[in-house]
PDB file of C-alpha atoms in Angstrom:
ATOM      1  CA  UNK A  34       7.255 -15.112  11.348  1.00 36.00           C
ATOM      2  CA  UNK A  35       5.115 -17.091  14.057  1.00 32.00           C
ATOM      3  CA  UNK A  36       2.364 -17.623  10.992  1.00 33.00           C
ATOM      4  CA  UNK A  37       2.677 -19.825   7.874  1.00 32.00           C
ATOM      5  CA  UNK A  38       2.010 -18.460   4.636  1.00 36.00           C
ATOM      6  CA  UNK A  39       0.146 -21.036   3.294  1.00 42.00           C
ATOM      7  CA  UNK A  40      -0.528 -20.019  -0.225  1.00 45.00           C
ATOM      8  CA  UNK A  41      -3.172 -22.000  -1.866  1.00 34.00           C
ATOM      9  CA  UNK A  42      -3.888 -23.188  -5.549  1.00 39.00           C
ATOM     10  CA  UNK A  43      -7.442 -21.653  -6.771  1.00 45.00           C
ATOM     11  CA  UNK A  44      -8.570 -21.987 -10.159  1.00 32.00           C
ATOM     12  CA  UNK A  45     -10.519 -19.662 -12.601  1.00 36.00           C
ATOM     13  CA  UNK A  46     -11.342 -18.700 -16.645  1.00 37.00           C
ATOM     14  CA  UNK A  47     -10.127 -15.573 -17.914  1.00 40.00           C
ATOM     15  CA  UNK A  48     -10.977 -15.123 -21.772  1.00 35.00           C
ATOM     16  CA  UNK A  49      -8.889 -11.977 -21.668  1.00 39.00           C
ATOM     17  CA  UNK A  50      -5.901 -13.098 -20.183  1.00 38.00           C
ATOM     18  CA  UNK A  51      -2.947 -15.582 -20.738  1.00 33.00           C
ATOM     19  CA  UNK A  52      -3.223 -16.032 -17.027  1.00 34.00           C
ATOM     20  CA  UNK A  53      -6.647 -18.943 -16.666  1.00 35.00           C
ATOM     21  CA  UNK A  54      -5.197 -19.669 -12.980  1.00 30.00           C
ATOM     22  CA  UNK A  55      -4.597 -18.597 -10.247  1.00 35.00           C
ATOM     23  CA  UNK A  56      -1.498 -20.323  -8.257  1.00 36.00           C
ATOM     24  CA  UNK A  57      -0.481 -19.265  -4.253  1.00 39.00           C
ATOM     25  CA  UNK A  58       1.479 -22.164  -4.027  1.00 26.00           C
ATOM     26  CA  UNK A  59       1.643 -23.380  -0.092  1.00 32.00           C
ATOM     27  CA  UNK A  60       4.823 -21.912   1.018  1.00 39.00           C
ATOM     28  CA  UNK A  61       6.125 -20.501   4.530  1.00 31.00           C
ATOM     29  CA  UNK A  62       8.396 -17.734   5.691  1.00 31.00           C
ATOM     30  CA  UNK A  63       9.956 -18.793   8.778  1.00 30.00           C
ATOM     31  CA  UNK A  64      10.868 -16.770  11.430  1.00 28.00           C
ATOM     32  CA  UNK A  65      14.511 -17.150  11.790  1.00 25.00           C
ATOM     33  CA  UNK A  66      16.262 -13.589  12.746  1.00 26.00           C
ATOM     34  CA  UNK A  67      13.304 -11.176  12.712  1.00 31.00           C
ATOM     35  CA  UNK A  68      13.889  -7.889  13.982  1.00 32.00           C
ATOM     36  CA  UNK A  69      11.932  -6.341  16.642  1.00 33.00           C
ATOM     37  CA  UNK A  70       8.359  -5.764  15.720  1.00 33.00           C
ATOM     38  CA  UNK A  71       4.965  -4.756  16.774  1.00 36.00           C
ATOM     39  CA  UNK A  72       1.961  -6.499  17.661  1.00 34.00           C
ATOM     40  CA  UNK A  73      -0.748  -4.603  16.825  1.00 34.00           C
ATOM     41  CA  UNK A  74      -4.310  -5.398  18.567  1.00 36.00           C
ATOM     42  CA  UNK A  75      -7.569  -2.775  18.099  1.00 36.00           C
ATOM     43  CA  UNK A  76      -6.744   0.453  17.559  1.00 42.00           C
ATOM     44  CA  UNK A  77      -9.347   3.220  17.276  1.00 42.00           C
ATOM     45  CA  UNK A  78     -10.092   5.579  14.631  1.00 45.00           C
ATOM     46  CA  UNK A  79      -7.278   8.067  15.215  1.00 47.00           C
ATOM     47  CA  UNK A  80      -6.199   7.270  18.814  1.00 39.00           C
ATOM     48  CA  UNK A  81      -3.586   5.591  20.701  1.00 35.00           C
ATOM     49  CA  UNK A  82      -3.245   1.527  20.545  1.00 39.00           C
ATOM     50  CA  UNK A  83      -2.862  -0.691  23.656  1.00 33.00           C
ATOM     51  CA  UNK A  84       1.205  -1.147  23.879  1.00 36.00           C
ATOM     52  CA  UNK A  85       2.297  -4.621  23.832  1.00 31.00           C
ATOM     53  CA  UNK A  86       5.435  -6.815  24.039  1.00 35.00           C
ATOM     54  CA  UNK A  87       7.406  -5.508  20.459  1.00 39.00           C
ATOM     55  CA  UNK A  88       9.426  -8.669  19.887  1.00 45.00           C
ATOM     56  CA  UNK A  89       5.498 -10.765  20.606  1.00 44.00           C
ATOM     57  CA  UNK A  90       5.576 -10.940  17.054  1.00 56.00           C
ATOM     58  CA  UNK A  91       5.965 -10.169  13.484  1.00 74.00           C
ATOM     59  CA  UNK A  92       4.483  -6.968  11.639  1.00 88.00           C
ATOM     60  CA  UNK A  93       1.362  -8.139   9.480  1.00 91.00           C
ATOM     61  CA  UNK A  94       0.026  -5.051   8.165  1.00 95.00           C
ATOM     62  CA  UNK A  95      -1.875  -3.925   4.957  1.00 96.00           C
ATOM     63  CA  UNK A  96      -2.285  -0.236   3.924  1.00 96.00           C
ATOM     64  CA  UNK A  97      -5.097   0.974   2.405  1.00 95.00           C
ATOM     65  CA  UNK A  98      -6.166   3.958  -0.006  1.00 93.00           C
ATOM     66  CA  UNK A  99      -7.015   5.740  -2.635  1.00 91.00           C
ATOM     67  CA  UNK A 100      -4.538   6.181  -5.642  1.00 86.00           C
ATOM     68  CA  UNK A 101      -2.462   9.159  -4.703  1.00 87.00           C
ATOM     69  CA  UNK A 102      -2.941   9.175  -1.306  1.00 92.00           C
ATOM     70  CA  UNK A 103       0.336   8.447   0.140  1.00 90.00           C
ATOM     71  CA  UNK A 104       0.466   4.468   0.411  1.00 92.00           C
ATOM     72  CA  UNK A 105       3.456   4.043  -0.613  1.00 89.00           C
ATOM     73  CA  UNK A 106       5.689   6.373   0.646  1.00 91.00           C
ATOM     74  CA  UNK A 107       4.418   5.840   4.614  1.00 95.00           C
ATOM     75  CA  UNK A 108       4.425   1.814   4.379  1.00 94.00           C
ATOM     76  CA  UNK A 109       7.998   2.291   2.714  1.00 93.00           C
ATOM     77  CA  UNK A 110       9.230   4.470   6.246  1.00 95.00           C
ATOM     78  CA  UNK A 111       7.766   2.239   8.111  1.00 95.00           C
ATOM     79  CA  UNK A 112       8.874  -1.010   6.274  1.00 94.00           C
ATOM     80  CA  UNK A 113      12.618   0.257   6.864  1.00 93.00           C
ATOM     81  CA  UNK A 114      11.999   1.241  10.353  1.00 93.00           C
ATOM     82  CA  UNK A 115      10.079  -2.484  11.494  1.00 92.00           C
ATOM     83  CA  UNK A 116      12.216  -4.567   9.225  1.00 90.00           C
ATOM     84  CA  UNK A 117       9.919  -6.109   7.354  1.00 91.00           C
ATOM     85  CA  UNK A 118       9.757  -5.629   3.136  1.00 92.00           C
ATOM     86  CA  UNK A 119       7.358  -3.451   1.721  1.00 94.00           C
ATOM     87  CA  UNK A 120       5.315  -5.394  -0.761  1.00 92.00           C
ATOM     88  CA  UNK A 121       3.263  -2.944  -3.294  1.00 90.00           C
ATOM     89  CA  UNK A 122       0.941  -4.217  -5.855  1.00 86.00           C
ATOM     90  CA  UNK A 123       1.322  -0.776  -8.077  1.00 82.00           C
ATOM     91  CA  UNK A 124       5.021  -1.474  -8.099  1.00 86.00           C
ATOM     92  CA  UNK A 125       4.659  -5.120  -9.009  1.00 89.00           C
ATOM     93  CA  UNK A 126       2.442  -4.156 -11.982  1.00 88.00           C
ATOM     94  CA  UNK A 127       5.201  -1.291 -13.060  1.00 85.00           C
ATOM     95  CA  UNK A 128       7.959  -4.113 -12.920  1.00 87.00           C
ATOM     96  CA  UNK A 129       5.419  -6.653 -14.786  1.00 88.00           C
ATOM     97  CA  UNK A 130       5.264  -3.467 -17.817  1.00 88.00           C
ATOM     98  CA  UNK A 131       8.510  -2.642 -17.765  1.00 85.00           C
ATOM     99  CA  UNK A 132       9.992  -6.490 -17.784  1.00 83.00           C
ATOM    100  CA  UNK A 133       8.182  -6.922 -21.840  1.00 77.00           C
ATOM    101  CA  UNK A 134       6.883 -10.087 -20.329  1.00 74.00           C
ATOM    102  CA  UNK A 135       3.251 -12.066 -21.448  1.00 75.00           C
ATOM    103  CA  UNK A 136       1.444  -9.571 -19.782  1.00 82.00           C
ATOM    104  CA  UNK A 137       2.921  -6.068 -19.958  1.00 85.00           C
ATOM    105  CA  UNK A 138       0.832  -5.118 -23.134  1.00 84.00           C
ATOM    106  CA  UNK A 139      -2.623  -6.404 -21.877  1.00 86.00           C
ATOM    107  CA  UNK A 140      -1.117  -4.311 -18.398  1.00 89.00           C
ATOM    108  CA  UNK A 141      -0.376  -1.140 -20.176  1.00 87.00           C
ATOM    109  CA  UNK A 142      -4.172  -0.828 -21.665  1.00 86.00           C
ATOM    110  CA  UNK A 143      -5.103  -1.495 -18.091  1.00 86.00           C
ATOM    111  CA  UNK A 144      -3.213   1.239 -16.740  1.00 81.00           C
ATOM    112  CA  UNK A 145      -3.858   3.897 -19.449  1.00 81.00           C
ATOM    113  CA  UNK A 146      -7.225   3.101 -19.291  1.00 80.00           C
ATOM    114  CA  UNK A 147      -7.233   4.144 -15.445  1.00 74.00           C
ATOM    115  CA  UNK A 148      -9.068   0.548 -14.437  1.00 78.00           C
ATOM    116  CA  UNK A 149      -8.354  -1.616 -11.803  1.00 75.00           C
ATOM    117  CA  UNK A 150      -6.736  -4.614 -13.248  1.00 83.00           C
ATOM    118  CA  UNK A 151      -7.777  -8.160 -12.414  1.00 83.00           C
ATOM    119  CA  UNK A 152      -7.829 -10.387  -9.145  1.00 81.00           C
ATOM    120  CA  UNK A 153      -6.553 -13.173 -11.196  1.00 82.00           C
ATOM    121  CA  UNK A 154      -2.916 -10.883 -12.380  1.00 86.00           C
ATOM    122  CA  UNK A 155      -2.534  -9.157  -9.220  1.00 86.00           C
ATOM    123  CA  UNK A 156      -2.710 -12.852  -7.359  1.00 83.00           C
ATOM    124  CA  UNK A 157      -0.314 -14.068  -9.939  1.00 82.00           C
ATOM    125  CA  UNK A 158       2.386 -11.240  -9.250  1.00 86.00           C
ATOM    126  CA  UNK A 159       1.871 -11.297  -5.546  1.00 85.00           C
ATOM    127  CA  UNK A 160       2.256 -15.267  -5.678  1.00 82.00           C
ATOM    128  CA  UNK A 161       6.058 -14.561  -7.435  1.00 82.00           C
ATOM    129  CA  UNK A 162       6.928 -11.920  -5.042  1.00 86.00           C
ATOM    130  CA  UNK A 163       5.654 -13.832  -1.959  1.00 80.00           C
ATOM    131  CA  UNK A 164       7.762 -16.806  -3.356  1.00 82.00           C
ATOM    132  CA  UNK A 165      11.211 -14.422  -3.775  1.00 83.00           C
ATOM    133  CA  UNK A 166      10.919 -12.784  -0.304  1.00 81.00           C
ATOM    134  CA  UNK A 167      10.808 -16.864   0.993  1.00 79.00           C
ATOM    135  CA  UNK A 168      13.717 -17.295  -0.717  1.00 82.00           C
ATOM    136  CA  UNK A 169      15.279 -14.490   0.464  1.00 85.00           C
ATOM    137  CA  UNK A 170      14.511 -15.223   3.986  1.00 80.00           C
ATOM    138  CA  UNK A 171      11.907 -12.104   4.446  1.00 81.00           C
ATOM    139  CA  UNK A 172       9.951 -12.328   7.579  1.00 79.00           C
ATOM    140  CA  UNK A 173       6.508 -10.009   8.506  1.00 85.00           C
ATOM    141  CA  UNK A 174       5.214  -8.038   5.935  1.00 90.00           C
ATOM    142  CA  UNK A 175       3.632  -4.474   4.702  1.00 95.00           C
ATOM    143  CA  UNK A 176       1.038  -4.838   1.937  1.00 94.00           C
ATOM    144  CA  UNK A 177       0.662  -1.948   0.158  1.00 91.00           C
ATOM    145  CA  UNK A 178      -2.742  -1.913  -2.711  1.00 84.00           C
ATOM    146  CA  UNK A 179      -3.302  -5.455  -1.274  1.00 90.00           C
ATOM    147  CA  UNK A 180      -6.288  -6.418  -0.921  1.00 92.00           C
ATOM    148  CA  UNK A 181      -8.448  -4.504  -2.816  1.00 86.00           C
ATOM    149  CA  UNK A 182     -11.307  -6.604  -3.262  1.00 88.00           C
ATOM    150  CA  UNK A 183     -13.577  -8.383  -0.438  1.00 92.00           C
ATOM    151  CA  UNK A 184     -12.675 -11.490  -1.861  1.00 90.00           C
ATOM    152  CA  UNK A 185      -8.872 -10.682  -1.575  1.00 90.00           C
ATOM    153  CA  UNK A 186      -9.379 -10.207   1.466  1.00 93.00           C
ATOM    154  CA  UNK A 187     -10.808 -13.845   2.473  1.00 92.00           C
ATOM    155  CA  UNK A 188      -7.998 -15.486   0.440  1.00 87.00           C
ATOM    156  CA  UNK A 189      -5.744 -13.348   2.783  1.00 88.00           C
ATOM    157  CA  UNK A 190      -7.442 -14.250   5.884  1.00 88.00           C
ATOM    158  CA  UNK A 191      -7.561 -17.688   4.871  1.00 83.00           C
ATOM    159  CA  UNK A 192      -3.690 -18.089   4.359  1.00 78.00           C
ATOM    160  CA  UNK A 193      -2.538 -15.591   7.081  1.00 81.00           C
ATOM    161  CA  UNK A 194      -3.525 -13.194  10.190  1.00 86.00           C
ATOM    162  CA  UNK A 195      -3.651  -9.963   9.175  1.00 92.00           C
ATOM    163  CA  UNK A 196      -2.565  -7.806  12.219  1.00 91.00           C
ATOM    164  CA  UNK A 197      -3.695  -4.274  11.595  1.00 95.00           C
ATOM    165  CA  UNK A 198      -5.292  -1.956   8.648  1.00 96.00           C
ATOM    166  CA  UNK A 199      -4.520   0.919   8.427  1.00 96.00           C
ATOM    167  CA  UNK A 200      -6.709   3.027   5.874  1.00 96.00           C
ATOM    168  CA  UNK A 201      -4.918   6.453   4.656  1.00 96.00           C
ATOM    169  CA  UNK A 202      -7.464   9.148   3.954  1.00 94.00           C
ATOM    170  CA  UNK A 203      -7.427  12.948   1.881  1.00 92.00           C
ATOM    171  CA  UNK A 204     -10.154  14.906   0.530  1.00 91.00           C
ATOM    172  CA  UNK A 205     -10.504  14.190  -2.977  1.00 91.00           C
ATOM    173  CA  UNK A 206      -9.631  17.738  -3.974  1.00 92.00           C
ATOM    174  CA  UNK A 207      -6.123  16.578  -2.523  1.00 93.00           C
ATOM    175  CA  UNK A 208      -5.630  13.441  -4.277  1.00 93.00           C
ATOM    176  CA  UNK A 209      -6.363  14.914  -7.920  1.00 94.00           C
ATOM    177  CA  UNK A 210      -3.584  17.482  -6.975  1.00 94.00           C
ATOM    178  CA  UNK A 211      -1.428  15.461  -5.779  1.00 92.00           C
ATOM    179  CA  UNK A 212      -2.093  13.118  -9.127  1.00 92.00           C
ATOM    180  CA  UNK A 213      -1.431  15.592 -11.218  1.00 94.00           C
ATOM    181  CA  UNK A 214       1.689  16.691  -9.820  1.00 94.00           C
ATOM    182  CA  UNK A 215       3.541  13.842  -9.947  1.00 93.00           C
ATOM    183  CA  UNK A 216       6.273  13.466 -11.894  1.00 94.00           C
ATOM    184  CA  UNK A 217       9.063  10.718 -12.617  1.00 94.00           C
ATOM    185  CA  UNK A 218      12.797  11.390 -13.379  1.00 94.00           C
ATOM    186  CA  UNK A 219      13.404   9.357 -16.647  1.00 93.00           C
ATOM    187  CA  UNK A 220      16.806   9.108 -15.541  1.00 92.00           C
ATOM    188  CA  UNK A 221      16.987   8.147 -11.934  1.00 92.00           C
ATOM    189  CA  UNK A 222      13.627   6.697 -11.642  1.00 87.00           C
ATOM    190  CA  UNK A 223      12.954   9.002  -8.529  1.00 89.00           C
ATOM    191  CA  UNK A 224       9.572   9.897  -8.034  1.00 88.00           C
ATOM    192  CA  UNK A 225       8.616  13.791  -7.142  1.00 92.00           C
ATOM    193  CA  UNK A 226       5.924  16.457  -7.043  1.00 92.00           C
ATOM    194  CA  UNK A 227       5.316  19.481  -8.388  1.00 94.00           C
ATOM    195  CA  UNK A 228       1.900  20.032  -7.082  1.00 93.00           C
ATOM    196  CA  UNK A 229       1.622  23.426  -3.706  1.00 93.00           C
ATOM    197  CA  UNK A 230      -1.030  22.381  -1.958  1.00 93.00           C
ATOM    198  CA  UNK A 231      -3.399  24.295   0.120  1.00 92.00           C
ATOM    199  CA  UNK A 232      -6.600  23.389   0.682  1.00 89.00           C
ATOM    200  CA  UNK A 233      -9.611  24.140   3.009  1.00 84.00           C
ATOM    201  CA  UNK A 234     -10.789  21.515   5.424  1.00 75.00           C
ATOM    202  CA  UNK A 235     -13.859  19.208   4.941  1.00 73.00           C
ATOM    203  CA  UNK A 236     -16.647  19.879   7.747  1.00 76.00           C
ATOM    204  CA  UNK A 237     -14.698  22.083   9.605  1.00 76.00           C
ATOM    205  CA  UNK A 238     -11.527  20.059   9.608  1.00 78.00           C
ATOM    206  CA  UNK A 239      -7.933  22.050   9.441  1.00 84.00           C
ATOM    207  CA  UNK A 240      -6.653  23.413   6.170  1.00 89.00           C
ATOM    208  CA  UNK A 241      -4.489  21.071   4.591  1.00 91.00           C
ATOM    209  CA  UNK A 242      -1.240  22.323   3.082  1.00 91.00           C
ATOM    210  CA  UNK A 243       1.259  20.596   1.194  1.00 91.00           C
ATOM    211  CA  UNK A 244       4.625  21.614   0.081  1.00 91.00           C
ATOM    212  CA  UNK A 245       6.108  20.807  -3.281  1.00 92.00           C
ATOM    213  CA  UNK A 246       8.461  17.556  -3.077  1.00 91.00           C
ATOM    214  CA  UNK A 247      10.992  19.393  -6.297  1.00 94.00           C
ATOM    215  CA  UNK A 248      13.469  17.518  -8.369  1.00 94.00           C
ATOM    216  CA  UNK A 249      17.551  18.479  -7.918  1.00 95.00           C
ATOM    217  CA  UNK A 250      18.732  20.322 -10.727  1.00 94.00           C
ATOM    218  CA  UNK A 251      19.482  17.574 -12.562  1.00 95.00           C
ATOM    219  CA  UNK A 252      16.707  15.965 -12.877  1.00 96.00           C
ATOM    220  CA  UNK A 253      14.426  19.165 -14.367  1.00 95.00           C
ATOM    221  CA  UNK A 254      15.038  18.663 -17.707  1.00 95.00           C
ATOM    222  CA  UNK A 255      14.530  15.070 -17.188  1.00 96.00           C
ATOM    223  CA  UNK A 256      10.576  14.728 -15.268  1.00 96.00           C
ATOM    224  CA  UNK A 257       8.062  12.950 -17.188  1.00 96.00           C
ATOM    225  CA  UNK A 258       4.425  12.479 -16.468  1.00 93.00           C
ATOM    226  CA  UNK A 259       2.849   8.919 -15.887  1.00 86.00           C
ATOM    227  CA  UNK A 260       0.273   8.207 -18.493  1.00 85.00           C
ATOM    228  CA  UNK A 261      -2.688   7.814 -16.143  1.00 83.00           C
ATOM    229  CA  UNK A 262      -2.010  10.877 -14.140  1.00 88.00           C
ATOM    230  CA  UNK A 263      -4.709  12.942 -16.063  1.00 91.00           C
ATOM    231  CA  UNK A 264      -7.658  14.695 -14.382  1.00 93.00           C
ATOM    232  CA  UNK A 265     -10.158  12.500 -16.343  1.00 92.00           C
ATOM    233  CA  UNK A 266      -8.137   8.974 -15.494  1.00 92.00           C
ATOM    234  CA  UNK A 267      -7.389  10.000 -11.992  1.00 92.00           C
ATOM    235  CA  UNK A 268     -11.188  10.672 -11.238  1.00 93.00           C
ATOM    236  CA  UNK A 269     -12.348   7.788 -12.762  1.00 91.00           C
ATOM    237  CA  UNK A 270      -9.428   5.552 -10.922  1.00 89.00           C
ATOM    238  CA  UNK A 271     -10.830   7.355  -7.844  1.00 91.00           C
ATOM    239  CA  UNK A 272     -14.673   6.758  -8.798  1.00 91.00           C
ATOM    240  CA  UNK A 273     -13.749   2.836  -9.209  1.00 89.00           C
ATOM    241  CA  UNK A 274     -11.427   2.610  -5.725  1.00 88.00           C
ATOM    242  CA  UNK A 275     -14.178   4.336  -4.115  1.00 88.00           C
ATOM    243  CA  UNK A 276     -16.747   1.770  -4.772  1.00 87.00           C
ATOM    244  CA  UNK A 277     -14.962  -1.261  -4.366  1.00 84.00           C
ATOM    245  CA  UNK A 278     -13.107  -0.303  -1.310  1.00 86.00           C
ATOM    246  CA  UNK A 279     -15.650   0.483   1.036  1.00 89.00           C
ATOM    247  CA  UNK A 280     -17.201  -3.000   1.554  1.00 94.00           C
ATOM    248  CA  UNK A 281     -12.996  -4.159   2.093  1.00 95.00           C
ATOM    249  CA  UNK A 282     -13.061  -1.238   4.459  1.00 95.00           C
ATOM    250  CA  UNK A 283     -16.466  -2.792   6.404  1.00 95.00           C
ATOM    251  CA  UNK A 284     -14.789  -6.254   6.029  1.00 96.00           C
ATOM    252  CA  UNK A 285     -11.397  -4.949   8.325  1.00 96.00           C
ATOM    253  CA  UNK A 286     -14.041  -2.816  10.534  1.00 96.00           C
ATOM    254  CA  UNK A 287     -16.172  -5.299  11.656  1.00 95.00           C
ATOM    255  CA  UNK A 288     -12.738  -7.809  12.600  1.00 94.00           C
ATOM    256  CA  UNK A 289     -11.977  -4.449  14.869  1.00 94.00           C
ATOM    257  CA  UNK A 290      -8.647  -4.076  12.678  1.00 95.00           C
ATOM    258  CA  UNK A 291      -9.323  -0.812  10.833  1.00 96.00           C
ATOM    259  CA  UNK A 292      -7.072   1.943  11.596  1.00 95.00           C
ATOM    260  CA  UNK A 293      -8.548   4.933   9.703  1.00 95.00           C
ATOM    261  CA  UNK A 294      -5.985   8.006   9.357  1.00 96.00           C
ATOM    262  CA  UNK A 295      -7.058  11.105   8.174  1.00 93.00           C
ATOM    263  CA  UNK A 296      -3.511  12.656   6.779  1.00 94.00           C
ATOM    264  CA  UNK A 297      -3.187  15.841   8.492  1.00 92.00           C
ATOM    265  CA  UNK A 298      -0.550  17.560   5.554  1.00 91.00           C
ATOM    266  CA  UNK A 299       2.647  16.143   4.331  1.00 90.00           C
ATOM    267  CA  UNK A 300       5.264  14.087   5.424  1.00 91.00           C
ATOM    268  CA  UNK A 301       6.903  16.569   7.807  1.00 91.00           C
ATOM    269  CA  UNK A 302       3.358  16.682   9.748  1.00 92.00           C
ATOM    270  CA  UNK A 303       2.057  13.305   8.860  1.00 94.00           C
ATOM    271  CA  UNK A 304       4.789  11.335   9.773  1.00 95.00           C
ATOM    272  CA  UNK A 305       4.772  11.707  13.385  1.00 95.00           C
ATOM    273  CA  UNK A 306       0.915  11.841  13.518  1.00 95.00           C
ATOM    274  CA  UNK A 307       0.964   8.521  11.884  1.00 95.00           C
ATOM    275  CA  UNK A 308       3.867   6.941  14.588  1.00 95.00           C
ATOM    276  CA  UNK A 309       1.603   8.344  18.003  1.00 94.00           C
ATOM    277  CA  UNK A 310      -1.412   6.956  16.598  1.00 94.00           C
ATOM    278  CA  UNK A 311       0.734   3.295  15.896  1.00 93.00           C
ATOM    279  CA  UNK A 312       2.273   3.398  19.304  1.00 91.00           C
ATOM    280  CA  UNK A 313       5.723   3.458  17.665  1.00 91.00           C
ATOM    281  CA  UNK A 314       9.082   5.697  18.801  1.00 85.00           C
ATOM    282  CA  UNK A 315      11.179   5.940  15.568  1.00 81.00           C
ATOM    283  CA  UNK A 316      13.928   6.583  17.930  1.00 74.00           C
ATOM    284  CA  UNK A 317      13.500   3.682  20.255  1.00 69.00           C
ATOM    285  CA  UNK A 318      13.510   1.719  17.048  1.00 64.00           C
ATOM    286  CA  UNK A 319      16.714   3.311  15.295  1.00 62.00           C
ATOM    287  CA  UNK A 320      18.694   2.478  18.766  1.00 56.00           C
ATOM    288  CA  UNK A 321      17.458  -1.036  18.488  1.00 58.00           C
ATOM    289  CA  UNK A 322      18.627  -1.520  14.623  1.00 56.00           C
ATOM    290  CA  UNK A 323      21.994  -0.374  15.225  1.00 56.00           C
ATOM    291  CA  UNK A 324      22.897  -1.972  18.150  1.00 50.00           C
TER     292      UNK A 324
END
């Protein structure tokens, strides 16, 4: 990575939480072996970016938006087809429940609760994951949930260029849907969802249609729903994003580094969408891995 991750000690009081600190210890991922990447300059709402050199530099990217929206599962195909980890807040927090750790049962009446939990946990989770992927020898990056506050978003500009935005977008009609259908194999872990979606456009936008992503066979018997994924949560975790993300969104705007993508479906029509508008040929990029 031609940056340093410099990740700096900051102090705070929490009365709620074990956690009274907040510690980014000063650490750097260097840039030995990177695979090709993208340097991404301005790219307009929707439209082509200028093509530069790919091997210029390492992928710095955040995704943003709202819970449900697909954050996840397009910074994932595109973490595996750059070469650069994936690094999701939501899934940190999951790990943090499931581990039975100091925080887990102060998480879990976050979650069910359907509020935002804290700068001061998510900076503590993010600091341990940054501090693995070092170890590991991770270079370039996909944030994923991260940052979700303005002044996230000046630690992380502080400590690190940020490259590109890019800021995933569904009517909300979609995302409750989409919510609601989710479903989790107890078994496998694999996430699906039930949810057929079809939905009219917003101000004379396309229809937007979704297919069902179903379980295999075995796995029917075996779905279970998360504990937040109810209409009343999922509006209200909605309600909350939606006010605290837009100033983040005018913080990446006025920097000229917001990408805003309005999802045109699912996967099978997103996907590409979402590679034109990046500039990227999953092809091109396969070759290149496997040579």
């Amino acid at each position: 990575m031609a940056a340093m991750i410099r990740l700096f000690r900051s102090s705070s009081s929490s009365s709620s939480s074990s956690y009274n600190s907040i510690s980014l210890i000063s650490r750097s991922l260097s840039t030995a072996a990177a695979s090709e990447t993208v340097k991404s300059q301005s790219y307009p709402h929707n439209s082509h970016s200028t093509s530069v050199d790919p091997k210029a530099k390492t992928v710095q990217w955040v995704f943003l938006g709202c819970p449900g929206v697909g954050k996840g599962t397009y910074a994932s195909r595109l973490s595996t087809l750059l070469g650069v980890p994936h690094i999701a807040t939501g899934d940190l927090v999951r790990d943090e429940l499931k581990s039975s750790g100091p925080l887990s049962k102060q998480l879990a009446e976050i979650v069910n609760q359907g509020k935002l939990v804290s700068d001061e946990i998510i900076l503590n989770l993010l600091s341990k994951r940054l501090e693995s992927g070092e170890a590991k020898g991770e270079a370039g990056f996909i944030l994923d949930g991260f940052p979700r506050t303005v002044r996230q978003a000046e630690i992380l500009t502080e400590v690190t260029d940020i490259d590109l935005v890019v800021n995933l977008k569904l009517p909300e009609q979609v995302l409750v849907e989409k919510c609601l259908g989710r479903r989790i194999c107890s078994e496998c872990g694999k996430n699906f969802n039930v949810a057929s979606i079809d939905v009219a456009g917003e101000n004379g936008a396309p229809r937007i249609s979704m297919a069902p992503l179903n379980p295999p066979s075995q796995c029917v018997s075996k779905l279970i729903t998360r504990a937040d994924d109810t209409e009343a949560i999922v509006k209200e975790r909605l309600s909350i994003y939606w006010d605290k993300s837009q100033p983040v969104e005018d913080f990446y705007r006025s920097q000229g580094k917001l990408l805003e993508f309005d999802l045109p479906g699912g996967i099978p029509e997103s996907w590409p969408k979402l590679l034109e508008v990046l500039n990227l040929d999953e092809q091109e990029y396969k070759l290149s891995a496997a040579a």
